[in-house]
C-alpha positions as a Python dict, from the first residue, in 0.01 Angstrom:
ca = {
    (1, 'X'): (0, 0, 0),
    (2, 'X'): (-174, -311, 22),
    (3, 'X'): (-189, -323, 400),
    (4, 'X'): (-234, -24, 688),
    (5, 'X'): (108, 22, 931),
    (6, 'X'): (125, -171, 1200),
    (7, 'X'): (201, 59, 1541),
    (8, 'X'): (514, 28, 1699),
    (9, 'X'): (351, 72, 2086),
    (10, 'X'): (518, -218, 2326),
    (11, 'X'): (599, -418, 1962),
    (12, 'X'): (946, -559, 2145),
    (13, 'X'): (708, -744, 2393),
    (14, 'X'): (819, -1144, 2451),
    (15, 'X'): (422, -1185, 2379),
    (16, 'X'): (448, -1098, 1975),
    (17, 'X'): (510, -1407, 1907),
    (18, 'X'): (429, -1329, 1510),
    (19, 'X'): (393, -994, 1312),
    (20, 'X'): (256, -861, 1000),
    (21, 'X'): (-76, -824, 1027),
    (22, 'X'): (-159, -1214, 884),
    (23, 'X'): (114, -1317, 1110),
    (24, 'X'): (379, -1437, 815),
    (25, 'X'): (709, -1418, 1025),
    (26, 'X'): (685, -1654, 1305),
    (27, 'X'): (916, -1878, 1501),
    (28, 'X'): (1003, -2219, 1354),
    (29, 'X'): (1086, -2436, 1676),
    (30, 'X'): (1137, -2730, 1400),
    (31, 'X'): (1442, -2544, 1259),
    (32, 'X'): (1313, -2587, 911),
    (33, 'X'): (1497, -2296, 816),
    (34, 'X'): (1807, -2244, 939),
    (35, 'X'): (1758, -1885, 1071),
    (36, 'X'): (1459, -2037, 1331),
    (37, 'X'): (1153, -1838, 1132),
    (38, 'X'): (887, -1877, 941),
    (39, 'X'): (905, -1593, 685),
    (40, 'X'): (832, -1465, 328),
    (41, 'X'): (1236, -1497, 303),
    (42, 'X'): (1179, -1912, 378),
    (43, 'X'): (1533, -2031, 350),
    (44, 'X'): (1709, -1674, 248),
    (45, 'X'): (1645, -1555, 602),
    (46, 'X'): (1957, -1582, 776),
    (47, 'X'): (2078, -1708, 1152),
    (48, 'X'): (2149, -1465, 1423),
    (49, 'X'): (1828, -1237, 1432),
    (50, 'X'): (1712, -1167, 1855),
    (51, 'X'): (1339, -1171, 1785),
    (52, 'X'): (1095, -1217, 1560),
    (53, 'X'): (1082, -811, 1584),
    (54, 'X'): (1414, -829, 1433),
    (55, 'X'): (1345, -1106, 1201),
    (56, 'X'): (1047, -848, 1083),
    (57, 'X'): (1343, -524, 1052),
    (58, 'X'): (1459, -742, 741),
    (59, 'X'): (1174, -717, 566),
    (60, 'X'): (1072, -333, 435),
    (61, 'X'): (1389, -282, 286),
    (62, 'X'): (1281, -538, 9),
    (63, 'X'): (969, -417, -4),
    (64, 'X'): (949, -224, -358),
    (65, 'X'): (670, 4, -249),
    (66, 'X'): (853, 68, 79),
    (67, 'X'): (1194, 116, 54),
    (68, 'X'): (1372, -72, -203),
    (69, 'X'): (1263, 96, -540),
    (70, 'X'): (1218, -86, -868),
    (71, 'X'): (1408, -351, -1039),
    (72, 'X'): (1655, -101, -1243),
    (73, 'X'): (1681, 224, -994),
    (74, 'X'): (1930, 58, -777),
    (75, 'X'): (2154, -244, -706),
    (76, 'X'): (1925, -333, -394),
    (77, 'X'): (1585, -296, -587),
    (78, 'X'): (1745, -527, -853),
    (79, 'X'): (1865, -789, -606),
    (80, 'X'): (1511, -795, -485),
    (81, 'X'): (1346, -804, -798),
    (82, 'X'): (1573, -1099, -894),
    (83, 'X'): (1516, -1310, -532),
    (84, 'X'): (1836, -1233, -392),
    (85, 'X'): (1794, -1050, -82),
    (86, 'X'): (2060, -1204, 91),
    (87, 'X'): (2224, -982, -125),
    (88, 'X'): (2014, -634, -88),
    (89, 'X'): (2096, -685, 274),
    (90, 'X'): (2507, -776, 208),
    (91, 'X'): (2435, -425, -21),
    (92, 'X'): (2328, -202, 237),
    (93, 'X'): (2536, -353, 545),
    (94, 'X'): (2799, -262, 269),
    (95, 'X'): (2674, 126, 268),
    (96, 'X'): (2659, 173, 612),
    (97, 'X'): (3015, 7, 633),
    (98, 'X'): (3129, 294, 414),
    (99, 'X'): (3092, 560, 720),
    (100, 'X'): (3300, 593, 964),
    (101, 'X'): (3060, 707, 1240),
    (102, 'X'): (2854, 374, 1180),
    (103, 'X'): (3143, 178, 1201),
    (104, 'X'): (3253, 263, 1556),
    (105, 'X'): (2882, 284, 1648),
    (106, 'X'): (2813, -102, 1565),
    (107, 'X'): (3183, -134, 1722),
    (108, 'X'): (3089, -13, 1994),
    (109, 'X'): (2766, -205, 2017),
    (110, 'X'): (2871, -552, 1897),
    (111, 'X'): (3212, -558, 1918),
    (112, 'X'): (3271, -581, 1570),
    (113, 'X'): (3357, -272, 1255),
    (114, 'X'): (3212, -523, 1049),
    (115, 'X'): (2856, -414, 974),
    (116, 'X'): (2589, -704, 900),
    (117, 'X'): (2246, -697, 792),
    (118, 'X'): (2160, -920, 1073),
    (119, 'X'): (2306, -671, 1273),
    (120, 'X'): (2137, -399, 1169),
    (121, 'X'): (1822, -556, 1221),
    (122, 'X'): (1894, -625, 1603),
    (123, 'X'): (2050, -306, 1671),
    (124, 'X'): (1631, -202, 1555),
    (125, 'X'): (1422, -448, 1720),
    (126, 'X'): (1664, -318, 2061),
    (127, 'X'): (1558, 65, 2020),
    (128, 'X'): (1208, -16, 1935),
    (129, 'X'): (1165, -232, 2225),
    (130, 'X'): (1307, 14, 2440),
    (131, 'X'): (1167, 340, 2256),
    (132, 'X'): (798, 261, 2219),
    (133, 'X'): (733, 64, 2583),
    (134, 'X'): (437, 220, 2681),
    (135, 'X'): (258, 125, 2981),
    (136, 'X'): (175, 458, 3164),
    (137, 'X'): (-232, 492, 3023),
    (138, 'X'): (-470, 579, 3300),
    (139, 'X'): (-602, 254, 3302),
    (140, 'X'): (-242, 81, 3314),
    (141, 'X'): (-218, 302, 3625),
    (142, 'X'): (-581, 228, 3781),
    (143, 'X'): (-457, -135, 3760),
    (144, 'X'): (-149, -60, 3960),
    (145, 'X'): (-265, 90, 4200),
    (146, 'X'): (-614, -91, 4202),
    (147, 'X'): (-781, 253, 4217),
    (148, 'X'): (-1014, 350, 3914),
    (149, 'X'): (-1142, 681, 4038),
    (150, 'X'): (-909, 871, 3800),
    (151, 'X'): (-1134, 683, 3476),
    (152, 'X'): (-1428, 950, 3520),
    (153, 'X'): (-1820, 818, 3466),
    (154, 'X'): (-1780, 787, 3139),
    (155, 'X'): (-1509, 584, 3062),
    (156, 'X'): (-1579, 319, 3404),
    (157, 'X'): (-1915, 256, 3216),
    (158, 'X'): (-1701, 217, 2906),
    (159, 'X'): (-1529, -35, 3093),
    (160, 'X'): (-1791, -226, 3217),
    (161, 'X'): (-1948, -222, 2890),
    (162, 'X'): (-1590, -372, 2704),
    (163, 'X'): (-1548, -710, 2944),
    (164, 'X'): (-1949, -707, 2964),
    (165, 'X'): (-2217, -662, 2712),
    (166, 'X'): (-2006, -501, 2406),
    (167, 'X'): (-1814, -831, 2448),
    (168, 'X'): (-1461, -649, 2329),
    (169, 'X'): (-1231, -832, 2599),
    (170, 'X'): (-1367, -1229, 2403),
    (171, 'X'): (-1080, -1075, 2148),
    (172, 'X'): (-889, -783, 2343),
    (173, 'X'): (-745, -937, 2650),
    (174, 'X'): (-474, -950, 2876),
    (175, 'X'): (-217, -742, 2904),
    (176, 'X'): (-184, -612, 2574),
    (177, 'X'): (-549, -588, 2541),
    (178, 'X'): (-518, -850, 2237),
    (179, 'X'): (-569, -1257, 2152),
    (180, 'X'): (-237, -1249, 1938),
    (181, 'X'): (-500, -1458, 1721),
    (182, 'X'): (-639, -1416, 1401),
    (183, 'X'): (-1035, -1306, 1345),
    (184, 'X'): (-1263, -1211, 1011),
    (185, 'X'): (-1435, -942, 1123),
    (186, 'X'): (-1541, -851, 748),
    (187, 'X'): (-1334, -570, 773),
    (188, 'X'): (-1365, -322, 410),
    (189, 'X'): (-1113, -343, 162),
    (190, 'X'): (-910, -76, 44),
    (191, 'X'): (-609, -2, -197),
    (192, 'X'): (-461, -280, -446),
    (193, 'X'): (-456, -588, -235),
    (194, 'X'): (-192, -817, -163),
    (195, 'X'): (-263, -988, -526),
    (196, 'X'): (-459, -1281, -375),
    (197, 'X'): (-780, -1486, -477),
    (198, 'X'): (-918, -1597, -837),
    (199, 'X'): (-1074, -1323, -942),
    (200, 'X'): (-912, -1161, -1223),
    (201, 'X'): (-1287, -851, -1283),
    (202, 'X'): (-1041, -598, -1278),
    (203, 'X'): (-784, -772, -1499),
    (204, 'X'): (-1029, -805, -1768),
    (205, 'X'): (-1182, -442, -1644),
    (206, 'X'): (-878, -263, -1703),
    (207, 'X'): (-588, -418, -1885),
    (208, 'X'): (-393, -423, -1562),
    (209, 'X'): (-252, -766, -1476),
    (210, 'X'): (-357, -747, -1118),
    (211, 'X'): (-584, -974, -859),
    (212, 'X'): (-715, -719, -566),
    (213, 'X'): (-812, -922, -314),
    (214, 'X'): (-643, -939, 0),
    (215, 'X'): (-737, -1282, 192),
    (216, 'X'): (-536, -1258, 524),
    (217, 'X'): (-409, -1551, 788),
    (218, 'X'): (-546, -1786, 501),
    (219, 'X'): (-229, -1714, 284),
    (220, 'X'): (-7, -1863, 533),
    (221, 'X'): (-214, -2160, 658),
    (222, 'X'): (-421, -2244, 395),
    (223, 'X'): (-658, -2329, 582),
    (224, 'X'): (-1018, -2201, 503),
    (225, 'X'): (-1127, -2130, 844),
    (226, 'X'): (-838, -1822, 811),
    (227, 'X'): (-970, -1686, 495),
    (228, 'X'): (-976, -1281, 565),
    (229, 'X'): (-907, -1322, 954),
    (230, 'X'): (-594, -1073, 1094),
    (231, 'X'): (-507, -1034, 1380),
    (232, 'X'): (-605, -872, 1682),
    (233, 'X'): (-437, -578, 1756),
    (234, 'X'): (-315, -427, 2094),
    (235, 'X'): (-560, -145, 2181),
    (236, 'X'): (-277, 14, 2414),
    (237, 'X'): (-289, 377, 2281),
    (238, 'X'): (-529, 338, 2001),
    (239, 'X'): (-679, 627, 1970),
    (240, 'X'): (-325, 737, 1812),
    (241, 'X'): (-299, 469, 1575),
    (242, 'X'): (-570, 605, 1302),
    (243, 'X'): (-611, 532, 1078),
    (244, 'X'): (-770, 195, 1193),
    (245, 'X'): (-821, -155, 1059),
    (246, 'X'): (-590, -380, 824),
    (247, 'X'): (-628, -156, 537),
    (248, 'X'): (-660, 130, 710),
    (249, 'X'): (-1051, 179, 585),
    (250, 'X'): (-1148, 398, 930),
    (251, 'X'): (-983, 702, 971),
    (252, 'X'): (-1203, 805, 1312),
    (253, 'X'): (-1201, 547, 1637),
    (254, 'X'): (-1572, 598, 1651),
    (255, 'X'): (-1650, 436, 1291),
    (256, 'X'): (-1429, 154, 1330),
    (257, 'X'): (-1553, 82, 1764),
    (258, 'X'): (-1953, 124, 1530),
    (259, 'X'): (-1824, -125, 1261),
    (260, 'X'): (-1764, -371, 1528),
    (261, 'X'): (-2078, -376, 1643),
    (262, 'X'): (-2227, -488, 1271),
    (263, 'X'): (-1930, -592, 1113),
    (264, 'X'): (-2165, -743, 776),
    (265, 'X'): (-2416, -418, 806),
    (266, 'X'): (-2088, -170, 826),
    (267, 'X'): (-1911, -415, 574),
    (268, 'X'): (-2173, -306, 275),
    (269, 'X'): (-2282, 38, 337),
    (270, 'X'): (-1918, 123, 360),
    (271, 'X'): (-1850, 416, 99),
    (272, 'X'): (-1496, 557, -47),
    (273, 'X'): (-1218, 577, 141),
    (274, 'X'): (-1093, 930, 153),
    (275, 'X'): (-722, 830, -3),
    (276, 'X'): (-482, 1127, -54),
    (277, 'X'): (-506, 1177, -462),
    (278, 'X'): (-220, 1033, -630),
    (279, 'X'): (-45, 1288, -844),
    (280, 'X'): (209, 1144, -1121),
    (281, 'X'): (235, 760, -1217),
    (282, 'X'): (560, 624, -1295),
    (283, 'X'): (493, 327, -1543),
    (284, 'X'): (760, 56, -1542),
    (285, 'X'): (764, -52, -1924),
    (286, 'X'): (1086, -161, -2127),
    (287, 'X'): (1250, -161, -2505),
    (288, 'X'): (1465, -468, -2547),
    (289, 'X'): (1685, -513, -2229),
    (290, 'X'): (1651, -165, -2136),
    (291, 'X'): (1366, -86, -1839),
    (292, 'X'): (1193, 211, -1921),
    (293, 'X'): (1033, 436, -1621),
    (294, 'X'): (805, 684, -1751),
    (295, 'X'): (396, 890, -1679),
    (296, 'X'): (127, 644, -1718),
    (297, 'X'): (-42, 734, -2018),
    (298, 'X'): (-332, 922, -1918),
    (299, 'X'): (-578, 677, -2090),
    (300, 'X'): (-474, 426, -1860),
    (301, 'X'): (-517, 633, -1578),
    (302, 'X'): (-895, 621, -1468),
    (303, 'X'): (-896, 207, -1497),
    (304, 'X'): (-582, 241, -1233),
    (305, 'X'): (-676, 458, -997),
    (306, 'X'): (-1005, 207, -955),
    (307, 'X'): (-834, -52, -802),
    (308, 'X'): (-844, 134, -419),
    (309, 'X'): (-1193, 91, -450),
    (310, 'X'): (-1300, -224, -689),
    (311, 'X'): (-1270, -515, -419),
    (312, 'X'): (-1510, -337, -198),
    (313, 'X'): (-1743, -215, -486),
    (314, 'X'): (-1776, -534, -593),
    (315, 'X'): (-2120, -717, -423),
    (316, 'X'): (-1926, -1057, -510),
    (317, 'X'): (-1601, -1002, -345),
    (318, 'X'): (-1779, -811, -42),
    (319, 'X'): (-2018, -1126, 2),
    (320, 'X'): (-1721, -1331, 5),
    (321, 'X'): (-1585, -1082, 289),
    (322, 'X'): (-1884, -1098, 424),
    (323, 'X'): (-1934, -1516, 516),
    (324, 'X'): (-1595, -1489, 644),
    (325, 'X'): (-1701, -1276, 983),
    (326, 'X'): (-1684, -1469, 1301),
    (327, 'X'): (-1839, -1151, 1471),
    (328, 'X'): (-2150, -1086, 1590),
    (329, 'X'): (-2355, -844, 1620),
    (330, 'X'): (-2424, -581, 1933),
    (331, 'X'): (-2680, -353, 1952),
    (332, 'X'): (-2525, -62, 2187),
    (333, 'X'): (-2732, 332, 2121),
    (334, 'X'): (-2480, 686, 2095),
    (335, 'X'): (-2502, 740, 2469),
    (336, 'X'): (-2289, 379, 2537),
    (337, 'X'): (-2041, 419, 2184),
    (338, 'X'): (-1963, 724, 2381),
    (339, 'X'): (-1889, 560, 2697),
    (340, 'X'): (-1673, 266, 2492),
    (341, 'X'): (-1514, 569, 2331),
    (342, 'X'): (-1428, 723, 2675),
    (343, 'X'): (-1266, 409, 2797),
    (344, 'X'): (-987, 364, 2509),
    (345, 'X'): (-910, 695, 2546),
    (346, 'X'): (-720, 587, 2887),
    (347, 'X'): (-581, 339, 2685),
    (348, 'X'): (-360, 626, 2603),
    (349, 'X'): (-34, 688, 2760),
    (350, 'X'): (17, 1092, 2762),
    (351, 'X'): (433, 1025, 2713),
    (352, 'X'): (302, 857, 2363),
    (353, 'X'): (153, 1204, 2255),
    (354, 'X'): (407, 1363, 2135),
    (355, 'X'): (785, 1144, 2020),
    (356, 'X'): (942, 1401, 1813),
    (357, 'X'): (1225, 1339, 2119),
    (358, 'X'): (1327, 1068, 1993),
    (359, 'X'): (1420, 1205, 1650),
    (360, 'X'): (1808, 1275, 1701),
    (361, 'X'): (1923, 1597, 1580),
    (362, 'X'): (2129, 1438, 1321),
    (363, 'X'): (2233, 1105, 1159),
    (364, 'X'): (2571, 980, 1045),
    (365, 'X'): (2511, 947, 676),
    (366, 'X'): (2377, 1338, 674),
    (367, 'X'): (2061, 1208, 517),
    (368, 'X'): (1817, 1348, 729),
    (369, 'X'): (1769, 1702, 796),
    (370, 'X'): (1673, 1861, 1181),
    (371, 'X'): (1374, 1773, 1294),
    (372, 'X'): (1071, 2049, 1357),
    (373, 'X'): (1053, 2187, 1727),
    (374, 'X'): (846, 2073, 1983),
    (375, 'X'): (499, 2204, 2002),
    (376, 'X'): (463, 2337, 2371),
    (377, 'X'): (198, 2048, 2521),
}
């Protein structure tokens, strides 16, 4: 996967006018496209989507590495590979329409038993907006009642640092603790990247025809000032959203906080990410007009595995990321970092530590097993 999944907390808030780490889905006031959104699907994105969140819901089903699969495996994957997203959405809507319980539910929700994937996306967005609306953290409760006594001394000192000398509120501002803008802060890259940049060193060394950089917002705006810039995440429930960073480079909240205090130094001293080991890797090849899926040749496997750390292990590519950094270093003691972490912990809504109550006992397709029981809190 090129990037870390974004958290869902408060993702339906109207303040989210763009989505994805690089903001590549955003409103199109001029309505160049009928959908009213700029998006990777451009003119193929249909009309009728209620919000950016609904528009975003159209895309995970088109990703070969998320939900669609590989060309030749199923009609949806083949439509995606052949740049026919509208057909992929139709195939999925048709599959849902073949299940009576879903037809009945969509009839009740939309007044029509004919299911379109636009309706699916609007329904998903409505669910996410309600189910992941979070405003019960101790910090938010303190703002509402004007009493910060519940925060404790360490968290109170952390709050003072957050809005003061540490400079966190320069970007993490507003009700959701994000300015909804994009900043380059020298985050390490782990994983295979988005295929950006002109560097072909991995291609030459491995034989795999991949470019591995992720240039962030630049690939949306093509403004040099946006190189390696990624959106400011909301900090509400931040203690629950690991791993942290657009590529999931940090697996503890303390580590990502320390990165912000000295971005360039942190980038260059970052070691290999602790990624789960891959088991069998399947390669797609072909013979004549037939696609073949088979286990990767062991002789190629070592070169394949090097892609996840290639950018980070290259001084030249790291220097590109470091050169775009806009965040100044801040000198804090270990005690002050602990205080910042104590404050960040007060941004956690206790009701969101375990949301398995959202999982239904069954779904109409019959594809989901019974969820595990809730643990006693």
